[in-house]
Short mmCIF file of C-alpha atoms and ligand atoms in Angstrom, two decimals:
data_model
loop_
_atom_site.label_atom_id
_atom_site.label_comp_id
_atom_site.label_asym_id
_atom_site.label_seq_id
_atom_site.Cartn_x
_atom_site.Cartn_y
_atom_site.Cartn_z
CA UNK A 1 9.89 -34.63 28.96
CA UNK A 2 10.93 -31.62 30.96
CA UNK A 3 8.40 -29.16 31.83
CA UNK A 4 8.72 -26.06 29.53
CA UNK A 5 6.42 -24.19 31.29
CA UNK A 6 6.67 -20.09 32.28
CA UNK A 7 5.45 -20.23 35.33
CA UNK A 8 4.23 -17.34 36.33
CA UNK A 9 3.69 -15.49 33.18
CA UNK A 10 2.52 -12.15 31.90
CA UNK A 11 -1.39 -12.59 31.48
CA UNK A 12 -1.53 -10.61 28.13
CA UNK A 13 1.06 -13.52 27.10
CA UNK A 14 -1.11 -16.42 27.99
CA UNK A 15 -4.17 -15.45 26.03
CA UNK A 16 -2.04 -14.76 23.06
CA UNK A 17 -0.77 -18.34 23.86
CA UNK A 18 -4.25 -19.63 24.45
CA UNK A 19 -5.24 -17.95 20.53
CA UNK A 20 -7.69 -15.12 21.83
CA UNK A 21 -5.88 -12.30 20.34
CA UNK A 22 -2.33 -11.17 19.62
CA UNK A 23 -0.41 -9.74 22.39
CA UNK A 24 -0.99 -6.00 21.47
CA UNK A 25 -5.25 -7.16 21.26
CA UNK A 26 -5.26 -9.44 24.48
CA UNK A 27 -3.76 -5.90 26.24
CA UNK A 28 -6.94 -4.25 24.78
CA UNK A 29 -9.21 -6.88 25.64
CA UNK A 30 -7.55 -6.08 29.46
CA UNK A 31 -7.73 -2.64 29.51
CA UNK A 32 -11.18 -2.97 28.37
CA UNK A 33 -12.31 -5.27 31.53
CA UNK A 34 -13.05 -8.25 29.55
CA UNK A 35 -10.64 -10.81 31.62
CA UNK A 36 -11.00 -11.71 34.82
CA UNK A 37 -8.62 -14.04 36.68
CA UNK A 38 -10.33 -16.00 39.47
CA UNK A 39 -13.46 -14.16 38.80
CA UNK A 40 -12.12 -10.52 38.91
CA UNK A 41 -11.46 -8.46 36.70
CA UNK A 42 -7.86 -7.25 35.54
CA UNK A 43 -6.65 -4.69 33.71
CA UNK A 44 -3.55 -4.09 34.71
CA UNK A 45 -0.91 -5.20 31.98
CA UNK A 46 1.87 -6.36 33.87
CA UNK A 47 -0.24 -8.67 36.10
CA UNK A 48 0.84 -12.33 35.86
CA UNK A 49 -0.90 -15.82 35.97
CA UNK A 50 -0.05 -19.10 36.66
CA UNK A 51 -1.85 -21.27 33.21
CA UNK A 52 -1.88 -24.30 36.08
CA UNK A 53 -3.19 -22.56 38.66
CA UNK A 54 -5.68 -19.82 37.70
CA UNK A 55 -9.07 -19.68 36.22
CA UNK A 56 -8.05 -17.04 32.95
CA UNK A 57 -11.81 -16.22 31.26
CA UNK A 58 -12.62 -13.78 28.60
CA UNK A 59 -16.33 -12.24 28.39
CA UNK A 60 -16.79 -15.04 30.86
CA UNK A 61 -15.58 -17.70 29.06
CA UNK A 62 -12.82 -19.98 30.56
CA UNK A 63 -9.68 -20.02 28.31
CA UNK A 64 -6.62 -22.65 28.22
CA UNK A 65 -3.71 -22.73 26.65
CA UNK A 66 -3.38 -25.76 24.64
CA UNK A 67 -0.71 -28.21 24.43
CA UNK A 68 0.24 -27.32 21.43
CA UNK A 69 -0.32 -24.50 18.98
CA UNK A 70 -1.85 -25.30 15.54
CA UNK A 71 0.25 -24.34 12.69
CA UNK A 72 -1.25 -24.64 8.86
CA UNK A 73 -0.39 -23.31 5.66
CA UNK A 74 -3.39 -22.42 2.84
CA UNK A 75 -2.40 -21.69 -0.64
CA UNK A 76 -5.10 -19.05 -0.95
CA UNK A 77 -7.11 -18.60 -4.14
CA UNK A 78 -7.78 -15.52 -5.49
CA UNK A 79 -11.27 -13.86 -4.86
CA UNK A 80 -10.90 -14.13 -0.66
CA UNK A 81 -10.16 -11.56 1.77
CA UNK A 82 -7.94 -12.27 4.52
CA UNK A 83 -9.50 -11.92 7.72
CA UNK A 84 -11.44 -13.87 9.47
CA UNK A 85 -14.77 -12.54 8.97
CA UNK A 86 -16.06 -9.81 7.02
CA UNK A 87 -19.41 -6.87 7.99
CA UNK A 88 -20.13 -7.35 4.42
CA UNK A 89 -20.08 -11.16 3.78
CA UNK A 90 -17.71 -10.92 1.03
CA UNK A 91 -15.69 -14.35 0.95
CA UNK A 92 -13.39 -14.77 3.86
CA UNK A 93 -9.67 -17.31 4.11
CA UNK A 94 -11.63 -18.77 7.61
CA UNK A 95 -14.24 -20.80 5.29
CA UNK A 96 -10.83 -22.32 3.54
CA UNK A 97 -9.48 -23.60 7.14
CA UNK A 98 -10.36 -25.50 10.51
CA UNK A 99 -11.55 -22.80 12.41
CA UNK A 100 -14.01 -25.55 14.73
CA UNK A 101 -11.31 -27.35 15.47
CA UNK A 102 -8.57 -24.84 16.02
CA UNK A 103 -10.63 -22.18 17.69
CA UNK A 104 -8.13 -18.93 17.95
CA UNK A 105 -6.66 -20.04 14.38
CA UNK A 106 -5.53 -16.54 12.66
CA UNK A 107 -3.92 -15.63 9.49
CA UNK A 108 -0.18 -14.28 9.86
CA UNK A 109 -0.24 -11.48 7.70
CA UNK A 110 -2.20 -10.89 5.11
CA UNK A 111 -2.49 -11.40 0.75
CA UNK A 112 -4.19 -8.89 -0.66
CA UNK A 113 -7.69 -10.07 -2.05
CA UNK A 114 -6.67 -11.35 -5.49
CA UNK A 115 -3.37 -12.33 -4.50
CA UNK A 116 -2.61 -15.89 -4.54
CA UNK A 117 -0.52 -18.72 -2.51
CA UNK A 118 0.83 -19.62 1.10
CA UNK A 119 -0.77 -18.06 3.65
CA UNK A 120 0.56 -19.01 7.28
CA UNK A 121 -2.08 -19.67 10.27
CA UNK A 122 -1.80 -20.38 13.56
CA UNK A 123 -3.23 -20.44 16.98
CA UNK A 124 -0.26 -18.77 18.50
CA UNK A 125 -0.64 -15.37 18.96
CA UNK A 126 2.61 -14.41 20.56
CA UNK A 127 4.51 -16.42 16.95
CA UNK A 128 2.64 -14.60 14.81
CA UNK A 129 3.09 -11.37 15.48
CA UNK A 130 6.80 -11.65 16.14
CA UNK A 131 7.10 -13.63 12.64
CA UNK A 132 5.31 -9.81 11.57
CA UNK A 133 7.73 -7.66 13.43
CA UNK A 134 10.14 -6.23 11.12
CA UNK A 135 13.23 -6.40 13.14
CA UNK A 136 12.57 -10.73 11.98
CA UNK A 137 12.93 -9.91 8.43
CA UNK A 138 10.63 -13.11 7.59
CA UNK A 139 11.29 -13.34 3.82
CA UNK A 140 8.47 -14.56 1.26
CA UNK A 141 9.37 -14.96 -2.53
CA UNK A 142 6.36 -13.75 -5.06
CA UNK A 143 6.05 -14.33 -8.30
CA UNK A 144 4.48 -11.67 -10.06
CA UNK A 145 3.08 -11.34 -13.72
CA UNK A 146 3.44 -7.74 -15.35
CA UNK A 147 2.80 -5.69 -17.72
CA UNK A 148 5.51 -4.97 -20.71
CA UNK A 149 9.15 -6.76 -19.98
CA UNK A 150 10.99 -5.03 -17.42
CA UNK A 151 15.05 -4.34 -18.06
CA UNK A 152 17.87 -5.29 -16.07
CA UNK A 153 18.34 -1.81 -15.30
CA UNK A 154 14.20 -1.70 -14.16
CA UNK A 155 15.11 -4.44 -11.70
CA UNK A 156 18.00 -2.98 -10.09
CA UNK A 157 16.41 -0.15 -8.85
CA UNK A 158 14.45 -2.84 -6.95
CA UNK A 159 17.60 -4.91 -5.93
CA UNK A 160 18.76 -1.69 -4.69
CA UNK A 161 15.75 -0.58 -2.78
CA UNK A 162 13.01 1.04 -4.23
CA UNK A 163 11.36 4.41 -2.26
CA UNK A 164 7.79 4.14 -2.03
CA UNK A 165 5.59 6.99 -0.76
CA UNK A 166 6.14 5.64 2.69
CA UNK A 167 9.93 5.27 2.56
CA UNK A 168 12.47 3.18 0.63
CA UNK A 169 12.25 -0.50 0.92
CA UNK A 170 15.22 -2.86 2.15
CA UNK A 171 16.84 -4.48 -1.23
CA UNK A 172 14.91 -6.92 -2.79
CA UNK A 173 15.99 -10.35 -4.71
CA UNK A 174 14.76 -9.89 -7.82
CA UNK A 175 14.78 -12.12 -11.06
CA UNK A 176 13.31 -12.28 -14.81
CA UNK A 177 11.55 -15.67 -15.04
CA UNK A 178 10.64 -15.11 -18.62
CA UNK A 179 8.30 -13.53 -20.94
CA UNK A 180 4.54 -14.31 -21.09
CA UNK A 181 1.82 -13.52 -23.63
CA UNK A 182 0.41 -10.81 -21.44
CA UNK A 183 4.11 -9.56 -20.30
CA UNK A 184 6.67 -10.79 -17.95
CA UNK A 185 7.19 -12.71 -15.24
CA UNK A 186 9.36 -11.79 -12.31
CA UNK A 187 10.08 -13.50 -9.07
CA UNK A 188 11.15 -11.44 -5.82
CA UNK A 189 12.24 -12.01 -2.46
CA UNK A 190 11.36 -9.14 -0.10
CA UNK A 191 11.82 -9.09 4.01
CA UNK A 192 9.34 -6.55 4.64
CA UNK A 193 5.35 -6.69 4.82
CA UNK A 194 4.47 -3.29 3.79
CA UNK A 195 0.73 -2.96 2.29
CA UNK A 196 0.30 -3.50 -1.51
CA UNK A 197 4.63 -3.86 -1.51
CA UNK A 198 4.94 -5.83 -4.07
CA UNK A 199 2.45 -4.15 -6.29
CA UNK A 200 4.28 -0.48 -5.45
CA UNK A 201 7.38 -2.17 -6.45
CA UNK A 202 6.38 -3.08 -9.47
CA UNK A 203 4.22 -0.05 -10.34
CA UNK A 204 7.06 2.54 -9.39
CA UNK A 205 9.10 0.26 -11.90
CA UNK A 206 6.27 1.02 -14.76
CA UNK A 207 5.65 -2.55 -14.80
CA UNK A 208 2.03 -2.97 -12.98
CA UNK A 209 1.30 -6.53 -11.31
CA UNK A 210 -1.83 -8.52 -13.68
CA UNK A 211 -1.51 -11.35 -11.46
CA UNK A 212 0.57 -12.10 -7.76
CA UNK A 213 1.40 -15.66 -6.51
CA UNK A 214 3.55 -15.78 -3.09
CA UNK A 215 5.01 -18.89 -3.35
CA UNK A 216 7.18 -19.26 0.06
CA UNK A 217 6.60 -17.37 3.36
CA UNK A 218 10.15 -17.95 5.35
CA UNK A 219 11.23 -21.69 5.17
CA UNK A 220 7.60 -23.01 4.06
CA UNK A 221 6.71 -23.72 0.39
CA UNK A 222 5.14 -26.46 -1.09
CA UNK A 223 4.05 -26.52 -5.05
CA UNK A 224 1.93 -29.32 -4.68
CA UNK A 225 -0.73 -27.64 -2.48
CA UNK A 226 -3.79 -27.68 -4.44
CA UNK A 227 -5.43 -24.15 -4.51
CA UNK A 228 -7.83 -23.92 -1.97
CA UNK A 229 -6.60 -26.71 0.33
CA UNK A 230 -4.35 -26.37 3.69
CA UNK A 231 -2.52 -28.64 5.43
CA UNK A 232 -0.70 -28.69 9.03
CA UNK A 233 3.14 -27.69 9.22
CA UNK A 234 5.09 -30.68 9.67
CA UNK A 235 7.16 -30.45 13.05
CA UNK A 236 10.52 -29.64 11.37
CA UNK A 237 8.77 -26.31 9.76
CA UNK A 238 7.44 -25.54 13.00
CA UNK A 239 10.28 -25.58 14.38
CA UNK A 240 12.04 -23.53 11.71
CA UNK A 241 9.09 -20.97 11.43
CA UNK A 242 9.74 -20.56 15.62
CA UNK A 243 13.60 -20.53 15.34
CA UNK A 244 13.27 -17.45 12.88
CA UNK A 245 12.15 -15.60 15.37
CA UNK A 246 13.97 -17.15 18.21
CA UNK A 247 11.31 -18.35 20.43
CA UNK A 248 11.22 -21.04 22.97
CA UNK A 249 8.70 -24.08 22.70
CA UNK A 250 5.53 -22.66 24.19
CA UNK A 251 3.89 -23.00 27.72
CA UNK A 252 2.31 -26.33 28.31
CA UNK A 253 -0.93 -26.71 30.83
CA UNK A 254 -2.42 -30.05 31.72
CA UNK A 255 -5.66 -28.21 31.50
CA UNK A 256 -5.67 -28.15 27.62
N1 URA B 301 2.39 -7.45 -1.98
C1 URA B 301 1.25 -7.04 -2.59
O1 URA B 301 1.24 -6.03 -3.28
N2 URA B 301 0.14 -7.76 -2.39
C2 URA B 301 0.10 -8.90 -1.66
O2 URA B 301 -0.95 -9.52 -1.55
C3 URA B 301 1.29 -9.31 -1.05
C4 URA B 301 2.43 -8.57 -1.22
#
């Protein structure tokens, strides 16, 4: 196997790598003076380290980047928020996943509370939040049930690009999937993450969401997921989910 290492590499890099924060976090964790390297401290951001070589810890705990990332998908029930704890103990997506065994494991973006379906996780901090970035253009098909039946002429303003209060939104793919007892339902395709999107869609449509299922995040789907269950990404969806945002196989160290 060749060595894929980056050798030396940016230090905020490796402990995204290693699953302590995302980039843009490990930098604050820096500035703050929570990592040493070698037993001092260092904040400057461009410093480098060598994962072989030197002793990374954060609030003075060793960490290691490990040979491979974790990658899982959750189809998320309704009635959990998604983060990985909560100051008020409401229900959290880390009781639904592996956290003991994939310490670092963090959601990729985020369903809204009573949102439903495939939820992305992973231990690679540096994947995640370029899968977020919107220059990726990650698509994720919802299917959404409304109120009242929306016309073709409803939908178009969405395939054309809706404005929102915080700007128009990139042209949607947008479908009638049929009529239900309580209204309609509708599938879309977006390739932005805005907060609430598909709900502002809807709403600026006169068509209010009653109920939202995501059922594909980029290249992963899977029906058959019971609700509430998770399982790992095979390798070929890991390997699509990295070539979406065109990133390398990550660092290895022996020290895993
Ligand atoms: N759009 C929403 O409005 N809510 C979600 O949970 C996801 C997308």
């Amino acid at each position: 196997m060749t060595d894929e290492r980056v050798v030396p590499m940016r230090l905020q890099r490796f402990l995204a790598r290693a699953g302590v924060a995302s980039r843009r976090g490990s930098e604050n964790l820096m500035t703050a003076g929570r990592v040493r390297v070698n037993g001092v401290v260092v904040t400057e951001l461009g410093s480098k380290v060598d994962p072989l070589v030197d002793v990374v810890e954060v609030d003075g705990r060793a960490v290691h980047i490990a040979d491979e990332p974790t990658y899982l998908v959750l189809n998320k029930p309704a009635g959990y928020l998604t983060t990985m704890s909560d100051p008020y103990g409401r229900p959290c997506v880390s009781s639904l996943v592996p956290v003991d065994e994939h310490p670092g494991l963090f959601p990729v973006g985020r369903l809204d509370m009573d949102t439903t379906g495939l939820l992305l996780f992973t231990t690679d901090g540096d994947a995640a939040q370029e899968m977020l970035h919107p220059s990726h253009h990650v698509d994720k098909h919802y299917v959404a049930l409304v109120t009242g039946v929306p016309t073709e002429g409803e939908l178009d303003v969405l395939r054309a690009g809706v404005v929102l209060d915080d700007g128009p939104c990139q042209p949607a793919e947008v479908e009638l999937l049929g009529t239900a007892e309580r209204g309609a339902r509708v599938g879309l395709r977006i390739f932005e993450g805005r907060k609430h999107q598909v709900k502002r869609m809807l709403d600026a449509i006169g068509h209010p969401v009653l109920e939202l299922h995501r059922d594909a995040f980029g290249p992963i789907s899977d029906p058959g997921l019971p609700e509430g269950s998770w399982r790992p990404l095979t390798q070929e969806e890991i390997h699509s989910v990295r070539s979406l945002v065109n990133r390398a196989a990550p660092a290895r160290s022996s020290r895993a």
